[in-house]
């Protein structure tokens, strides 16, 4: 078993001064914490893996392909591999758990 505490992951991510912290990598998936502050731009490019976002905190919009929706704490969004996607109009600091399958390369 591997167990994690969100506050500890956020502290590690902040200490490393990066927007993304991968904290779990297994044969069929990887999991990370992604952080964007209010007003920040999301520089993501399409990934080679399917991914699921679970919004831990914050508010924003996300566009996946041609569809846009609002997200907040508790929102879950699936993004197929290779599809353009981006968080925008981030009105509250955004913290998102990201699951990649297969693992992010």
PDB file of N, CA and C in Angstrom:
ATOM      1  N   UNK A   1       0.845  -1.182   0.000  1.00  0.00           N
ATOM      2  CA  UNK A   1       0.000   0.000   0.000  1.00  0.00           C
ATOM      3  C   UNK A   1       0.881   1.233   0.000  1.00  0.00           C
ATOM      4  N   UNK A   2       0.404   2.241  -0.683  1.00  0.00           N
ATOM      5  CA  UNK A   2       1.031   3.563  -0.663  1.00  0.00           C
ATOM      6  C   UNK A   2      -0.057   4.557  -0.310  1.00  0.00           C
ATOM      7  N   UNK A   3       0.219   5.416   0.653  1.00  0.00           N
ATOM      8  CA  UNK A   3      -0.770   6.397   1.085  1.00  0.00           C
ATOM      9  C   UNK A   3      -0.122   7.782   1.085  1.00  0.00           C
ATOM     10  N   UNK A   4      -0.910   8.797   0.779  1.00  0.00           N
ATOM     11  CA  UNK A   4      -0.396  10.154   0.643  1.00  0.00           C
ATOM     12  C   UNK A   4      -1.321  11.136   1.345  1.00  0.00           C
ATOM     13  N   UNK A   5      -0.752  12.242   1.790  1.00  0.00           N
ATOM     14  CA  UNK A   5      -1.531  13.332   2.384  1.00  0.00           C
ATOM     15  C   UNK A   5      -1.419  14.541   1.465  1.00  0.00           C
ATOM     16  N   UNK A   6      -2.548  15.082   1.125  1.00  0.00           N
ATOM     17  CA  UNK A   6      -2.584  16.195   0.191  1.00  0.00           C
ATOM     18  C   UNK A   6      -1.748  17.387   0.663  1.00  0.00           C
ATOM     19  N   UNK A   7      -1.811  17.716   1.950  1.00  0.00           N
ATOM     20  CA  UNK A   7      -1.036  18.856   2.455  1.00  0.00           C
ATOM     21  C   UNK A   7       0.462  18.627   2.302  1.00  0.00           C
ATOM     22  N   UNK A   8       0.922  17.384   2.490  1.00  0.00           N
ATOM     23  CA  UNK A   8       2.336  17.067   2.320  1.00  0.00           C
ATOM     24  C   UNK A   8       2.741  17.121   0.844  1.00  0.00           C
ATOM     25  N   UNK A   9       1.869  16.643  -0.045  1.00  0.00           N
ATOM     26  CA  UNK A   9       2.154  16.709  -1.484  1.00  0.00           C
ATOM     27  C   UNK A   9       2.242  18.156  -1.951  1.00  0.00           C
ATOM     28  N   UNK A  10       1.318  18.980  -1.467  1.00  0.00           N
ATOM     29  CA  UNK A  10       1.322  20.402  -1.847  1.00  0.00           C
ATOM     30  C   UNK A  10       2.596  21.075  -1.350  1.00  0.00           C
ATOM     31  N   UNK A  11       3.038  20.755  -0.148  1.00  0.00           N
ATOM     32  CA  UNK A  11       4.276  21.334   0.387  1.00  0.00           C
ATOM     33  C   UNK A  11       5.482  20.896  -0.438  1.00  0.00           C
ATOM     34  N   UNK A  12       5.528  19.622  -0.833  1.00  0.00           N
ATOM     35  CA  UNK A  12       6.628  19.126  -1.663  1.00  0.00           C
ATOM     36  C   UNK A  12       6.619  19.785  -3.036  1.00  0.00           C
ATOM     37  N   UNK A  13       5.425  19.908  -3.633  1.00  0.00           N
ATOM     38  CA  UNK A  13       5.317  20.565  -4.941  1.00  0.00           C
ATOM     39  C   UNK A  13       5.805  21.996  -4.852  1.00  0.00           C
ATOM     40  N   UNK A  14       5.367  22.731  -3.843  1.00  0.00           N
ATOM     41  CA  UNK A  14       5.764  24.132  -3.673  1.00  0.00           C
ATOM     42  C   UNK A  14       7.266  24.248  -3.421  1.00  0.00           C
ATOM     43  N   UNK A  15       7.840  23.343  -2.639  1.00  0.00           N
ATOM     44  CA  UNK A  15       9.277  23.377  -2.343  1.00  0.00           C
ATOM     45  C   UNK A  15      10.105  23.153  -3.609  1.00  0.00           C
ATOM     46  N   UNK A  16       9.569  22.349  -4.525  1.00  0.00           N
ATOM     47  CA  UNK A  16      10.265  22.081  -5.791  1.00  0.00           C
ATOM     48  C   UNK A  16      10.022  23.170  -6.829  1.00  0.00           C
ATOM     49  N   UNK A  17       9.192  24.141  -6.488  1.00  0.00           N
ATOM     50  CA  UNK A  17       8.895  25.308  -7.338  1.00  0.00           C
ATOM     51  C   UNK A  17       8.406  24.924  -8.723  1.00  0.00           C
ATOM     52  N   UNK A  18       7.570  23.907  -8.780  1.00  0.00           N
ATOM     53  CA  UNK A  18       6.999  23.497 -10.054  1.00  0.00           C
ATOM     54  C   UNK A  18       5.488  23.431  -9.955  1.00  0.00           C
ATOM     55  N   UNK A  19       4.836  23.499 -11.096  1.00  0.00           N
ATOM     56  CA  UNK A  19       3.374  23.421 -11.120  1.00  0.00           C
ATOM     57  C   UNK A  19       2.889  21.987 -10.976  1.00  0.00           C
ATOM     58  N   UNK A  20       3.755  21.002 -11.278  1.00  0.00           N
ATOM     59  CA  UNK A  20       3.328  19.603 -11.289  1.00  0.00           C
ATOM     60  C   UNK A  20       4.272  18.754 -10.456  1.00  0.00           C
ATOM     61  N   UNK A  21       3.692  17.881  -9.653  1.00  0.00           N
ATOM     62  CA  UNK A  21       4.460  16.920  -8.855  1.00  0.00           C
ATOM     63  C   UNK A  21       3.884  15.536  -9.097  1.00  0.00           C
ATOM     64  N   UNK A  22       4.664  14.673  -9.758  1.00  0.00           N
ATOM     65  CA  UNK A  22       4.249  13.280  -9.903  1.00  0.00           C
ATOM     66  C   UNK A  22       4.628  12.580  -8.596  1.00  0.00           C
ATOM     67  N   UNK A  23       3.648  11.969  -7.936  1.00  0.00           N
ATOM     68  CA  UNK A  23       3.951  11.323  -6.666  1.00  0.00           C
ATOM     69  C   UNK A  23       3.706   9.822  -6.660  1.00  0.00           C
ATOM     70  N   UNK A  24       3.177   9.299  -7.757  1.00  0.00           N
ATOM     71  CA  UNK A  24       2.973   7.861  -7.857  1.00  0.00           C
ATOM     72  C   UNK A  24       3.146   7.448  -9.308  1.00  0.00           C
ATOM     73  N   UNK A  25       3.933   6.394  -9.499  1.00  0.00           N
ATOM     74  CA  UNK A  25       4.124   5.853 -10.841  1.00  0.00           C
ATOM     75  C   UNK A  25       4.120   4.333 -10.727  1.00  0.00           C
ATOM     76  N   UNK A  26       3.174   3.724 -11.424  1.00  0.00           N
ATOM     77  CA  UNK A  26       3.054   2.274 -11.444  1.00  0.00           C
ATOM     78  C   UNK A  26       3.031   1.815 -12.904  1.00  0.00           C
ATOM     79  N   UNK A  27       2.936   0.510 -13.096  1.00  0.00           N
ATOM     80  CA  UNK A  27       3.014  -0.040 -14.448  1.00  0.00           C
ATOM     81  C   UNK A  27       1.935   0.498 -15.378  1.00  0.00           C
ATOM     82  N   UNK A  28       0.706   0.706 -14.876  1.00  0.00           N
ATOM     83  CA  UNK A  28      -0.408   1.079 -15.745  1.00  0.00           C
ATOM     84  C   UNK A  28      -0.909   2.507 -15.559  1.00  0.00           C
ATOM     85  N   UNK A  29      -0.302   3.254 -14.622  1.00  0.00           N
ATOM     86  CA  UNK A  29      -0.780   4.616 -14.405  1.00  0.00           C
ATOM     87  C   UNK A  29       0.254   5.421 -13.628  1.00  0.00           C
ATOM     88  N   UNK A  30       0.087   6.726 -13.686  1.00  0.00           N
ATOM     89  CA  UNK A  30       0.846   7.626 -12.818  1.00  0.00           C
ATOM     90  C   UNK A  30      -0.130   8.675 -12.296  1.00  0.00           C
ATOM     91  N   UNK A  31       0.212   9.248 -11.138  1.00  0.00           N
ATOM     92  CA  UNK A  31      -0.659  10.226 -10.494  1.00  0.00           C
ATOM     93  C   UNK A  31       0.188  11.400 -10.040  1.00  0.00           C
ATOM     94  N   UNK A  32      -0.370  12.601 -10.246  1.00  0.00           N
ATOM     95  CA  UNK A  32       0.350  13.795  -9.822  1.00  0.00           C
ATOM     96  C   UNK A  32      -0.594  14.872  -9.331  1.00  0.00           C
ATOM     97  N   UNK A  33       0.003  15.907  -8.773  1.00  0.00           N
ATOM     98  CA  UNK A  33      -0.724  17.076  -8.308  1.00  0.00           C
ATOM     99  C   UNK A  33      -0.321  18.251  -9.189  1.00  0.00           C
ATOM    100  N   UNK A  34      -1.304  18.915  -9.772  1.00  0.00           N
ATOM    101  CA  UNK A  34      -1.078  20.039 -10.678  1.00  0.00           C
ATOM    102  C   UNK A  34      -1.653  21.290 -10.028  1.00  0.00           C
ATOM    103  N   UNK A  35      -0.882  22.372 -10.046  1.00  0.00           N
ATOM    104  CA  UNK A  35      -1.297  23.610  -9.382  1.00  0.00           C
ATOM    105  C   UNK A  35      -1.176  24.791 -10.330  1.00  0.00           C
ATOM    106  N   UNK A  36      -2.239  25.561 -10.407  1.00  0.00           N
ATOM    107  CA  UNK A  36      -2.246  26.819 -11.152  1.00  0.00           C
ATOM    108  C   UNK A  36      -2.898  27.867 -10.262  1.00  0.00           C
ATOM    109  N   UNK A  37      -2.231  28.995 -10.087  1.00  0.00           N
ATOM    110  CA  UNK A  37      -2.788  30.046  -9.243  1.00  0.00           C
ATOM    111  C   UNK A  37      -3.769  30.902 -10.024  1.00  0.00           C
ATOM    112  N   UNK A  38      -4.631  31.596  -9.301  1.00  0.00           N
ATOM    113  CA  UNK A  38      -5.636  32.465  -9.919  1.00  0.00           C
ATOM    114  C   UNK A  38      -4.968  33.402 -10.913  1.00  0.00           C
ATOM    115  N   UNK A  39      -5.556  33.492 -12.104  1.00  0.00           N
ATOM    116  CA  UNK A  39      -5.042  34.377 -13.141  1.00  0.00           C
ATOM    117  C   UNK A  39      -3.896  33.802 -13.956  1.00  0.00           C
ATOM    118  N   UNK A  40      -3.336  32.677 -13.546  1.00  0.00           N
ATOM    119  CA  UNK A  40      -2.206  32.071 -14.243  1.00  0.00           C
ATOM    120  C   UNK A  40      -2.665  31.420 -15.554  1.00  0.00           C
ATOM    121  N   UNK A  41      -1.753  31.319 -16.521  1.00  0.00           N
ATOM    122  CA  UNK A  41      -2.034  30.644 -17.790  1.00  0.00           C
ATOM    123  C   UNK A  41      -1.563  29.200 -17.717  1.00  0.00           C
ATOM    124  N   UNK A  42      -2.328  28.305 -18.282  1.00  0.00           N
ATOM    125  CA  UNK A  42      -2.023  26.874 -18.312  1.00  0.00           C
ATOM    126  C   UNK A  42      -1.246  26.564 -19.585  1.00  0.00           C
ATOM    127  N   UNK A  43       0.037  26.158 -19.470  1.00  0.00           N
ATOM    128  CA  UNK A  43       0.862  25.936 -20.654  1.00  0.00           C
ATOM    129  C   UNK A  43       0.781  24.524 -21.241  1.00  0.00           C
ATOM    130  N   UNK A  44      -0.161  23.722 -20.811  1.00  0.00           N
ATOM    131  CA  UNK A  44      -0.212  22.318 -21.237  1.00  0.00           C
ATOM    132  C   UNK A  44      -0.293  22.132 -22.743  1.00  0.00           C
ATOM    133  N   UNK A  45       0.285  21.036 -23.170  1.00  0.00           N
ATOM    134  CA  UNK A  45       0.166  20.548 -24.535  1.00  0.00           C
ATOM    135  C   UNK A  45      -0.527  19.181 -24.441  1.00  0.00           C
ATOM    136  N   UNK A  46      -1.122  18.697 -25.533  1.00  0.00           N
ATOM    137  CA  UNK A  46      -1.764  17.380 -25.486  1.00  0.00           C
ATOM    138  C   UNK A  46      -0.776  16.303 -25.024  1.00  0.00           C
ATOM    139  N   UNK A  47      -1.305  15.323 -24.307  1.00  0.00           N
ATOM    140  CA  UNK A  47      -0.493  14.228 -23.793  1.00  0.00           C
ATOM    141  C   UNK A  47      -0.728  12.970 -24.628  1.00  0.00           C
ATOM    142  N   UNK A  48       0.201  12.036 -24.526  1.00  0.00           N
ATOM    143  CA  UNK A  48       0.083  10.767 -25.247  1.00  0.00           C
ATOM    144  C   UNK A  48      -0.747   9.749 -24.469  1.00  0.00           C
ATOM    145  N   UNK A  49      -1.207  10.118 -23.277  1.00  0.00           N
ATOM    146  CA  UNK A  49      -1.962   9.216 -22.418  1.00  0.00           C
ATOM    147  C   UNK A  49      -3.359   9.775 -22.177  1.00  0.00           C
ATOM    148  N   UNK A  50      -4.300   8.887 -21.895  1.00  0.00           N
ATOM    149  CA  UNK A  50      -5.594   9.323 -21.365  1.00  0.00           C
ATOM    150  C   UNK A  50      -5.324   9.909 -19.986  1.00  0.00           C
ATOM    151  N   UNK A  51      -6.155  10.870 -19.583  1.00  0.00           N
ATOM    152  CA  UNK A  51      -5.980  11.412 -18.239  1.00  0.00           C
ATOM    153  C   UNK A  51      -7.313  11.776 -17.620  1.00  0.00           C
ATOM    154  N   UNK A  52      -7.327  11.735 -16.306  1.00  0.00           N
ATOM    155  CA  UNK A  52      -8.489  12.132 -15.524  1.00  0.00           C
ATOM    156  C   UNK A  52      -8.036  13.201 -14.553  1.00  0.00           C
ATOM    157  N   UNK A  53      -8.780  14.318 -14.533  1.00  0.00           N
ATOM    158  CA  UNK A  53      -8.534  15.392 -13.575  1.00  0.00           C
ATOM    159  C   UNK A  53      -9.593  15.320 -12.481  1.00  0.00           C
ATOM    160  N   UNK A  54      -9.149  15.415 -11.229  1.00  0.00           N
ATOM    161  CA  UNK A  54     -10.049  15.545 -10.096  1.00  0.00           C
ATOM    162  C   UNK A  54      -9.688  16.860  -9.407  1.00  0.00           C
ATOM    163  N   UNK A  55     -10.606  17.811  -9.410  1.00  0.00           N
ATOM    164  CA  UNK A  55     -10.334  19.124  -8.823  1.00  0.00           C
ATOM    165  C   UNK A  55     -10.454  19.022  -7.308  1.00  0.00           C
ATOM    166  N   UNK A  56      -9.335  19.272  -6.642  1.00  0.00           N
ATOM    167  CA  UNK A  56      -9.262  19.218  -5.186  1.00  0.00           C
ATOM    168  C   UNK A  56      -9.737  20.543  -4.593  1.00  0.00           C
ATOM    169  N   UNK A  57      -9.340  21.646  -5.226  1.00  0.00           N
ATOM    170  CA  UNK A  57      -9.762  22.970  -4.766  1.00  0.00           C
ATOM    171  C   UNK A  57      -9.603  23.970  -5.895  1.00  0.00           C
ATOM    172  N   UNK A  58     -10.302  25.106  -5.755  1.00  0.00           N
ATOM    173  CA  UNK A  58     -10.205  26.177  -6.738  1.00  0.00           C
ATOM    174  C   UNK A  58     -11.372  26.207  -7.704  1.00  0.00           C
ATOM    175  N   UNK A  59     -11.308  27.196  -8.596  1.00  0.00           N
ATOM    176  CA  UNK A  59     -12.344  27.372  -9.624  1.00  0.00           C
ATOM    177  C   UNK A  59     -11.686  27.816 -10.921  1.00  0.00           C
ATOM    178  N   UNK A  60     -12.194  27.266 -12.030  1.00  0.00           N
ATOM    179  CA  UNK A  60     -11.668  27.615 -13.350  1.00  0.00           C
ATOM    180  C   UNK A  60     -12.632  27.094 -14.404  1.00  0.00           C
ATOM    181  N   UNK A  61     -12.280  27.349 -15.636  1.00  0.00           N
ATOM    182  CA  UNK A  61     -12.929  26.700 -16.776  1.00  0.00           C
ATOM    183  C   UNK A  61     -11.885  25.780 -17.389  1.00  0.00           C
ATOM    184  N   UNK A  62     -12.356  24.736 -18.054  1.00  0.00           N
ATOM    185  CA  UNK A  62     -11.462  23.877 -18.817  1.00  0.00           C
ATOM    186  C   UNK A  62     -12.080  23.669 -20.187  1.00  0.00           C
ATOM    187  N   UNK A  63     -11.247  23.751 -21.198  1.00  0.00           N
ATOM    188  CA  UNK A  63     -11.667  23.444 -22.559  1.00  0.00           C
ATOM    189  C   UNK A  63     -10.934  22.185 -22.985  1.00  0.00           C
ATOM    190  N   UNK A  64     -11.717  21.207 -23.455  1.00  0.00           N
ATOM    191  CA  UNK A  64     -11.192  19.950 -23.966  1.00  0.00           C
ATOM    192  C   UNK A  64     -11.734  19.823 -25.376  1.00  0.00           C
ATOM    193  N   UNK A  65     -10.816  19.887 -26.347  1.00  0.00           N
ATOM    194  CA  UNK A  65     -11.262  19.911 -27.736  1.00  0.00           C
ATOM    195  C   UNK A  65     -12.059  21.175 -27.981  1.00  0.00           C
ATOM    196  N   UNK A  66     -13.329  21.034 -28.334  1.00  0.00           N
ATOM    197  CA  UNK A  66     -14.184  22.204 -28.581  1.00  0.00           C
ATOM    198  C   UNK A  66     -15.197  22.429 -27.456  1.00  0.00           C
ATOM    199  N   UNK A  67     -15.124  21.619 -26.405  1.00  0.00           N
ATOM    200  CA  UNK A  67     -16.087  21.725 -25.304  1.00  0.00           C
ATOM    201  C   UNK A  67     -15.461  22.443 -24.113  1.00  0.00           C
ATOM    202  N   UNK A  68     -16.235  23.323 -23.480  1.00  0.00           N
ATOM    203  CA  UNK A  68     -15.780  24.057 -22.301  1.00  0.00           C
ATOM    204  C   UNK A  68     -16.779  23.843 -21.169  1.00  0.00           C
ATOM    205  N   UNK A  69     -16.257  23.676 -19.961  1.00  0.00           N
ATOM    206  CA  UNK A  69     -17.099  23.555 -18.777  1.00  0.00           C
ATOM    207  C   UNK A  69     -16.410  24.239 -17.600  1.00  0.00           C
ATOM    208  N   UNK A  70     -17.204  24.616 -16.624  1.00  0.00           N
ATOM    209  CA  UNK A  70     -16.682  25.184 -15.385  1.00  0.00           C
ATOM    210  C   UNK A  70     -16.333  24.040 -14.443  1.00  0.00           C
ATOM    211  N   UNK A  71     -15.227  24.192 -13.693  1.00  0.00           N
ATOM    212  CA  UNK A  71     -14.833  23.184 -12.714  1.00  0.00           C
ATOM    213  C   UNK A  71     -14.577  23.855 -11.371  1.00  0.00           C
ATOM    214  N   UNK A  72     -14.823  23.083 -10.321  1.00  0.00           N
ATOM    215  CA  UNK A  72     -14.582  23.517  -8.948  1.00  0.00           C
ATOM    216  C   UNK A  72     -14.346  22.257  -8.124  1.00  0.00           C
ATOM    217  N   UNK A  73     -14.103  22.438  -6.831  1.00  0.00           N
ATOM    218  CA  UNK A  73     -13.842  21.313  -5.944  1.00  0.00           C
ATOM    219  C   UNK A  73     -14.850  20.186  -6.186  1.00  0.00           C
ATOM    220  N   UNK A  74     -14.308  18.977  -6.430  1.00  0.00           N
ATOM    221  CA  UNK A  74     -15.147  17.812  -6.660  1.00  0.00           C
ATOM    222  C   UNK A  74     -15.403  17.492  -8.114  1.00  0.00           C
ATOM    223  N   UNK A  75     -15.052  18.390  -9.028  1.00  0.00           N
ATOM    224  CA  UNK A  75     -15.256  18.123 -10.457  1.00  0.00           C
ATOM    225  C   UNK A  75     -14.268  17.057 -10.941  1.00  0.00           C
ATOM    226  N   UNK A  76     -14.741  16.219 -11.859  1.00  0.00           N
ATOM    227  CA  UNK A  76     -13.907  15.196 -12.486  1.00  0.00           C
ATOM    228  C   UNK A  76     -14.047  15.354 -13.997  1.00  0.00           C
ATOM    229  N   UNK A  77     -12.909  15.415 -14.696  1.00  0.00           N
ATOM    230  CA  UNK A  77     -12.913  15.611 -16.144  1.00  0.00           C
ATOM    231  C   UNK A  77     -11.995  14.568 -16.781  1.00  0.00           C
ATOM    232  N   UNK A  78     -12.502  13.878 -17.799  1.00  0.00           N
ATOM    233  CA  UNK A  78     -11.710  12.922 -18.571  1.00  0.00           C
ATOM    234  C   UNK A  78     -11.233  13.609 -19.846  1.00  0.00           C
ATOM    235  N   UNK A  79      -9.937  13.419 -20.168  1.00  0.00           N
ATOM    236  CA  UNK A  79      -9.354  13.972 -21.389  1.00  0.00           C
ATOM    237  C   UNK A  79      -8.706  12.818 -22.169  1.00  0.00           C
ATOM    238  N   UNK A  80      -9.220  12.511 -23.370  1.00  0.00           N
ATOM    239  CA  UNK A  80      -8.604  11.444 -24.172  1.00  0.00           C
ATOM    240  C   UNK A  80      -7.197  11.831 -24.629  1.00  0.00           C
ATOM    241  N   UNK A  81      -6.370  10.846 -24.818  1.00  0.00           N
ATOM    242  CA  UNK A  81      -5.007  11.061 -25.309  1.00  0.00           C
ATOM    243  C   UNK A  81      -5.032  11.867 -26.605  1.00  0.00           C
ATOM    244  N   UNK A  82      -4.092  12.805 -26.704  1.00  0.00           N
ATOM    245  CA  UNK A  82      -3.911  13.569 -27.932  1.00  0.00           C
ATOM    246  C   UNK A  82      -4.841  14.746 -28.135  1.00  0.00           C
ATOM    247  N   UNK A  83      -5.786  14.974 -27.241  1.00  0.00           N
ATOM    248  CA  UNK A  83      -6.761  16.052 -27.415  1.00  0.00           C
ATOM    249  C   UNK A  83      -6.250  17.330 -26.743  1.00  0.00           C
ATOM    250  N   UNK A  84      -6.345  18.451 -27.459  1.00  0.00           N
ATOM    251  CA  UNK A  84      -5.985  19.759 -26.886  1.00  0.00           C
ATOM    252  C   UNK A  84      -6.873  20.038 -25.684  1.00  0.00           C
ATOM    253  N   UNK A  85      -6.264  20.534 -24.617  1.00  0.00           N
ATOM    254  CA  UNK A  85      -7.029  20.883 -23.424  1.00  0.00           C
ATOM    255  C   UNK A  85      -6.259  21.907 -22.615  1.00  0.00           C
ATOM    256  N   UNK A  86      -7.018  22.694 -21.848  1.00  0.00           N
ATOM    257  CA  UNK A  86      -6.381  23.772 -21.097  1.00  0.00           C
ATOM    258  C   UNK A  86      -7.339  24.322 -20.057  1.00  0.00           C
ATOM    259  N   UNK A  87      -6.807  24.565 -18.852  1.00  0.00           N
ATOM    260  CA  UNK A  87      -7.560  25.304 -17.848  1.00  0.00           C
ATOM    261  C   UNK A  87      -7.418  26.786 -18.158  1.00  0.00           C
ATOM    262  N   UNK A  88      -8.465  27.566 -17.909  1.00  0.00           N
ATOM    263  CA  UNK A  88      -8.406  29.014 -18.152  1.00  0.00           C
ATOM    264  C   UNK A  88      -9.423  29.702 -17.253  1.00  0.00           C
ATOM    265  N   UNK A  89      -9.398  31.019 -17.262  1.00  0.00           N
ATOM    266  CA  UNK A  89     -10.270  31.803 -16.383  1.00  0.00           C
ATOM    267  C   UNK A  89     -10.215  31.246 -14.953  1.00  0.00           C
ATOM    268  N   UNK A  90      -8.996  31.094 -14.461  1.00  0.00           N
ATOM    269  CA  UNK A  90      -8.775  30.546 -13.121  1.00  0.00           C
ATOM    270  C   UNK A  90      -9.056  31.659 -12.114  1.00  0.00           C
ATOM    271  N   UNK A  91     -10.176  31.533 -11.414  1.00  0.00           N
ATOM    272  CA  UNK A  91     -10.600  32.600 -10.502  1.00  0.00           C
ATOM    273  C   UNK A  91     -10.196  32.335  -9.057  1.00  0.00           C
ATOM    274  N   UNK A  92      -9.903  31.086  -8.719  1.00  0.00           N
ATOM    275  CA  UNK A  92      -9.393  30.708  -7.400  1.00  0.00           C
ATOM    276  C   UNK A  92      -8.258  29.723  -7.624  1.00  0.00           C
ATOM    277  N   UNK A  93      -7.187  29.826  -6.814  1.00  0.00           N
ATOM    278  CA  UNK A  93      -6.049  28.914  -6.952  1.00  0.00           C
ATOM    279  C   UNK A  93      -6.545  27.487  -7.149  1.00  0.00           C
ATOM    280  N   UNK A  94      -6.036  26.845  -8.193  1.00  0.00           N
ATOM    281  CA  UNK A  94      -6.519  25.535  -8.631  1.00  0.00           C
ATOM    282  C   UNK A  94      -5.516  24.450  -8.232  1.00  0.00           C
ATOM    283  N   UNK A  95      -6.025  23.403  -7.589  1.00  0.00           N
ATOM    284  CA  UNK A  95      -5.224  22.232  -7.252  1.00  0.00           C
ATOM    285  C   UNK A  95      -5.962  21.022  -7.794  1.00  0.00           C
ATOM    286  N   UNK A  96      -5.270  20.280  -8.666  1.00  0.00           N
ATOM    287  CA  UNK A  96      -5.912  19.202  -9.405  1.00  0.00           C
ATOM    288  C   UNK A  96      -5.083  17.929  -9.301  1.00  0.00           C
ATOM    289  N   UNK A  97      -5.739  16.830  -8.951  1.00  0.00           N
ATOM    290  CA  UNK A  97      -5.112  15.520  -8.997  1.00  0.00           C
ATOM    291  C   UNK A  97      -5.242  15.019 -10.424  1.00  0.00           C
ATOM    292  N   UNK A  98      -4.140  14.513 -10.982  1.00  0.00           N
ATOM    293  CA  UNK A  98      -4.126  14.064 -12.372  1.00  0.00           C
ATOM    294  C   UNK A  98      -3.704  12.594 -12.421  1.00  0.00           C
ATOM    295  N   UNK A  99      -4.523  11.771 -13.068  1.00  0.00           N
ATOM    296  CA  UNK A  99      -4.210  10.365 -13.253  1.00  0.00           C
ATOM    297  C   UNK A  99      -3.957  10.140 -14.742  1.00  0.00           C
ATOM    298  N   UNK A 100      -2.778   9.642 -15.079  1.00  0.00           N
ATOM    299  CA  UNK A 100      -2.429   9.306 -16.461  1.00  0.00           C
ATOM    300  C   UNK A 100      -2.433   7.787 -16.627  1.00  0.00           C
ATOM    301  N   UNK A 101      -2.981   7.321 -17.745  1.00  0.00           N
ATOM    302  CA  UNK A 101      -2.935   5.905 -18.054  1.00  0.00           C
ATOM    303  C   UNK A 101      -2.750   5.732 -19.550  1.00  0.00           C
ATOM    304  N   UNK A 102      -1.698   5.040 -19.967  1.00  0.00           N
ATOM    305  CA  UNK A 102      -0.598   4.510 -19.167  1.00  0.00           C
ATOM    306  C   UNK A 102       0.184   5.633 -18.499  1.00  0.00           C
ATOM    307  N   UNK A 103       1.206   5.298 -17.705  1.00  0.00           N
ATOM    308  CA  UNK A 103       1.940   6.345 -16.989  1.00  0.00           C
ATOM    309  C   UNK A 103       2.482   7.418 -17.923  1.00  0.00           C
ATOM    310  N   UNK A 104       2.537   8.636 -17.397  1.00  0.00           N
ATOM    311  CA  UNK A 104       3.105   9.746 -18.156  1.00  0.00           C
ATOM    312  C   UNK A 104       4.553   9.442 -18.470  1.00  0.00           C
ATOM    313  N   UNK A 105       4.951   9.713 -19.722  1.00  0.00           N
ATOM    314  CA  UNK A 105       6.344   9.423 -20.113  1.00  0.00           C
ATOM    315  C   UNK A 105       7.236  10.621 -19.917  1.00  0.00           C
TER     316      UNK A 105
END
